[in-house]
CSV table of C-alpha atoms and ligand atoms in Angstrom, one decimal:
chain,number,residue,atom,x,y,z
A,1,UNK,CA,15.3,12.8,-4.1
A,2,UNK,CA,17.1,10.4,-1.4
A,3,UNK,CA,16.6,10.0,1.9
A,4,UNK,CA,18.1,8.1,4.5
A,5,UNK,CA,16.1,5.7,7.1
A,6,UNK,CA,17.9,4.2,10.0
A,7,UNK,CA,16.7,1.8,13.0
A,8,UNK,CA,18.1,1.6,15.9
A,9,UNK,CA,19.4,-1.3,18.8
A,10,UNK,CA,17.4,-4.2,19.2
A,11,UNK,CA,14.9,-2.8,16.0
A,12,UNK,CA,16.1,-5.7,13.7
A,13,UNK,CA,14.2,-8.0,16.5
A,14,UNK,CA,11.0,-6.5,15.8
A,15,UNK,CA,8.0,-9.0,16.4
A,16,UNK,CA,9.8,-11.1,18.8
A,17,UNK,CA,10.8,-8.4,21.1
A,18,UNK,CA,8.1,-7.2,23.2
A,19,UNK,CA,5.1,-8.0,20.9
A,20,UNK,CA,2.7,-6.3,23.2
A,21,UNK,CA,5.2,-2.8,23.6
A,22,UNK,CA,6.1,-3.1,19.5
A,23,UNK,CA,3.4,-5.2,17.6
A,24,UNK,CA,3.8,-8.8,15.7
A,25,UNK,CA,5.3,-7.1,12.6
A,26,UNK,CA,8.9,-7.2,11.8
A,27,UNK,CA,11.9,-4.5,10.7
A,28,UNK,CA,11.4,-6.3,7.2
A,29,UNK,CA,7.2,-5.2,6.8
A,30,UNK,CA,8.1,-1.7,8.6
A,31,UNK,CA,11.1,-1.2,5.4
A,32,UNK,CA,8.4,-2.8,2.7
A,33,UNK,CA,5.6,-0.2,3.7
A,34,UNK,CA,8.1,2.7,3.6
A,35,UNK,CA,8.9,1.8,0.3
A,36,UNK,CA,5.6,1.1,-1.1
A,37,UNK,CA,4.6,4.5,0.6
A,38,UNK,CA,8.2,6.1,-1.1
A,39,UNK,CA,7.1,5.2,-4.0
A,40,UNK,CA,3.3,6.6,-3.8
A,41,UNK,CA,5.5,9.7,-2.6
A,42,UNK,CA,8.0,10.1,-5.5
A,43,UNK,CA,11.0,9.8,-3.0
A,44,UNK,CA,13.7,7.1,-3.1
A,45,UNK,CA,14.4,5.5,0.3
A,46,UNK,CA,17.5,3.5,1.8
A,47,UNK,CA,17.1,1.7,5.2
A,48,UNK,CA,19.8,0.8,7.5
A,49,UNK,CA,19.2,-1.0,10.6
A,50,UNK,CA,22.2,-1.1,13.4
A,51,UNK,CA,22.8,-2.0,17.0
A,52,UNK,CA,26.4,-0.3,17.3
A,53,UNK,CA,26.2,3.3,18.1
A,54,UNK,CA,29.6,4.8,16.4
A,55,UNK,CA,27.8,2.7,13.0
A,56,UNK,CA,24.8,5.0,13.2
A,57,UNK,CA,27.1,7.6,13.9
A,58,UNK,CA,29.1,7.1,10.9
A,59,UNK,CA,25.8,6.8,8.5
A,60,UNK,CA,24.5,10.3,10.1
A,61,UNK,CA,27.9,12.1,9.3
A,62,UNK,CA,28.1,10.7,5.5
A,63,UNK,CA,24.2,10.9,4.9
A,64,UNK,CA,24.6,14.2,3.5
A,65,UNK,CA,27.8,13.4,0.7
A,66,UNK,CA,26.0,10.0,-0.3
A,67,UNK,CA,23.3,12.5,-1.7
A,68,UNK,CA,20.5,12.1,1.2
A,69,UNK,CA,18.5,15.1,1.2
A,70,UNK,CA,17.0,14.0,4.8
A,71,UNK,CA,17.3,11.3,7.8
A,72,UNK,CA,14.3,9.4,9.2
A,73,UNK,CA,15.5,7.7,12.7
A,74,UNK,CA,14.6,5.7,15.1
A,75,UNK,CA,17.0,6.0,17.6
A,76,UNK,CA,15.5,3.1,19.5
A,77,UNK,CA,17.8,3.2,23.8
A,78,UNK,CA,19.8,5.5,22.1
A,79,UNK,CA,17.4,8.5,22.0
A,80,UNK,CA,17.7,8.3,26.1
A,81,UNK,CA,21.3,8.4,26.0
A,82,UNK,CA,23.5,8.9,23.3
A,83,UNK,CA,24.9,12.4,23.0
A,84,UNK,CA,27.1,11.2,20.0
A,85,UNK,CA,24.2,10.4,18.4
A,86,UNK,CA,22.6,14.0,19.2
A,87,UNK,CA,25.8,15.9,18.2
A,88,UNK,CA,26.2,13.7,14.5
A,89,UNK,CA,22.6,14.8,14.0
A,90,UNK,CA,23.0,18.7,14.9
A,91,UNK,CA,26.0,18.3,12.4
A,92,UNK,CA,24.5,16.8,9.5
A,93,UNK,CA,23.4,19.6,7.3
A,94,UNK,CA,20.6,18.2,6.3
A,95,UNK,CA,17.2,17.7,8.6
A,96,UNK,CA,16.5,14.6,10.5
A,97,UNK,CA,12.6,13.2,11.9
A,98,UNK,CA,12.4,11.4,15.0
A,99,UNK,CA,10.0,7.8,15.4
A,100,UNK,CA,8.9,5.7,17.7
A,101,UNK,CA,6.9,3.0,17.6
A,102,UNK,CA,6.0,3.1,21.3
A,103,UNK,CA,4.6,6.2,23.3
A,104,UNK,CA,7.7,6.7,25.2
A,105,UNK,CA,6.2,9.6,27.5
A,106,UNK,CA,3.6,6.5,28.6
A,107,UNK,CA,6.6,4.3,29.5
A,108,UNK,CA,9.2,4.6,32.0
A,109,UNK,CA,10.6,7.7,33.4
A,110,UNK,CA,14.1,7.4,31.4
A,111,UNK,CA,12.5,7.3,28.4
A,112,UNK,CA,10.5,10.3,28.8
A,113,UNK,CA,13.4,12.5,28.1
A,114,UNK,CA,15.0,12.5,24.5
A,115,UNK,CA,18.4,13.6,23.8
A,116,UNK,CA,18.1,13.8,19.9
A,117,UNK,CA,14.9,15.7,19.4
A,118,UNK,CA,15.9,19.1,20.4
A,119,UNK,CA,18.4,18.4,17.4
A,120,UNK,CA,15.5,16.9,14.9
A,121,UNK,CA,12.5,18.7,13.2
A,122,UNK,CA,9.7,17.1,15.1
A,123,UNK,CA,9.1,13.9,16.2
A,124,UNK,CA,5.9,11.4,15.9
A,125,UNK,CA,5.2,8.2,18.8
A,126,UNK,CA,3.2,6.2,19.9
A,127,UNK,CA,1.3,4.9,16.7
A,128,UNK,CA,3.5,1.6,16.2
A,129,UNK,CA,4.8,1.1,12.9
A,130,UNK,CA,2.5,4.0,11.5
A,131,UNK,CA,4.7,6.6,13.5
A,132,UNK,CA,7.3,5.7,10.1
A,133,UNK,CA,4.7,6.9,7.9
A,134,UNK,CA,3.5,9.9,9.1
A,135,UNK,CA,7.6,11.1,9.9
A,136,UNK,CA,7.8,9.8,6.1
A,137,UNK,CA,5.4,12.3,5.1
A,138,UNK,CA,6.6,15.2,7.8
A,139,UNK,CA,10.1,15.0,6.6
A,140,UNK,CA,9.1,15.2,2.8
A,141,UNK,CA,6.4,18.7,4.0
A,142,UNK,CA,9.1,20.0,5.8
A,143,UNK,CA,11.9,19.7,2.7
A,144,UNK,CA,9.2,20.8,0.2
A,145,UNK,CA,8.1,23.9,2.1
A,146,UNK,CA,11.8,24.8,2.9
A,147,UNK,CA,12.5,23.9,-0.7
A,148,UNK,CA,15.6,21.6,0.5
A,149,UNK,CA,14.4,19.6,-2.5
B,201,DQA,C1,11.6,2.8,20.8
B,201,DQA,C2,11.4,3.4,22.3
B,201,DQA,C3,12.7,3.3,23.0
B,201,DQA,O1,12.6,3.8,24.4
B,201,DQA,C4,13.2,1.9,23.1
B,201,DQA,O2,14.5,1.8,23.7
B,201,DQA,C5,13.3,1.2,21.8
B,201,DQA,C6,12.2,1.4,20.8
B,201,DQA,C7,10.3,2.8,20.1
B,201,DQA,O3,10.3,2.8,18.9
B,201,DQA,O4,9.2,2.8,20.7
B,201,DQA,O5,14.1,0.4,21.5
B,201,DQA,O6,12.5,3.7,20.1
């Protein structure tokens, strides 16, 4: 099985972008621990970082022919705003997690609200790049137990 991870704007910056919001460690160490933890988790994983909007957009729509089974995101600003983003993800056919890194509800008011989660299975925040992990593993339960897989 195949999923799909994707990173948001301004992720690939990770570890010089607001160390004390998003931690030391970079994009690179976040996509090596998936792995390693794909691995332990018999699942193959692609990750795809991008700062353009219509890119992600694109990814979201084809996840499904290019054999994904399932979408981890980060939708980084875009979860605040980006009802393209929301819409590509209700129309996927196949079921998406939501991350973050940061707890957003703990953070300004516009982040509290999230466009793409209503769209998304669940969502885990707030536990830095450890929020990947525990998605990782609530994306595989919920394919298993719906037998998507
Ligand atoms: C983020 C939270 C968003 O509000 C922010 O715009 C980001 C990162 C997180 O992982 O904590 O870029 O998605």
């Amino acid at each position: 099985m195949k999923l799909i991870v994707l990173h948001g704007p301004n992720l690939g910056r990770l570890g010089q972008r607001e160390p004390g919001v998003y931690g030391s460690g970079t994009l690179a160490q976040i996509n090596e621990r998936l792995q390693e933890l794909g691995a332990e988790l018999d699942v193959e994983l692609e990750c795809r970082q991008s700062d353009v909007e219509g890119e992600l957009v694109g990814w979201i729509g084809q996840a499904a022919a290019e054999g994904f089974s399932g979408i981890l995101i980060n939708p980084a600003a875009y979860t605040h705003t980006s009802v393209a983003l929301r819409d590509a993800l209700s129309g996927a056919g196949i079921p998406a997690v939501e991350v973050h890194l940061s707890n957003t509800h703990a953070r300004e008011a516009f982040r509290h609200n999230s466009l793409t989660v209503p769209v998304c299975v669940g969502q885990v925040l707030g536990f830095g790049a450890e929020s990947y992990a525990i998605g990782l593993r609530g994306l595989l339960s919920h394919l298993r137990s719906t037998q998507q897989v």
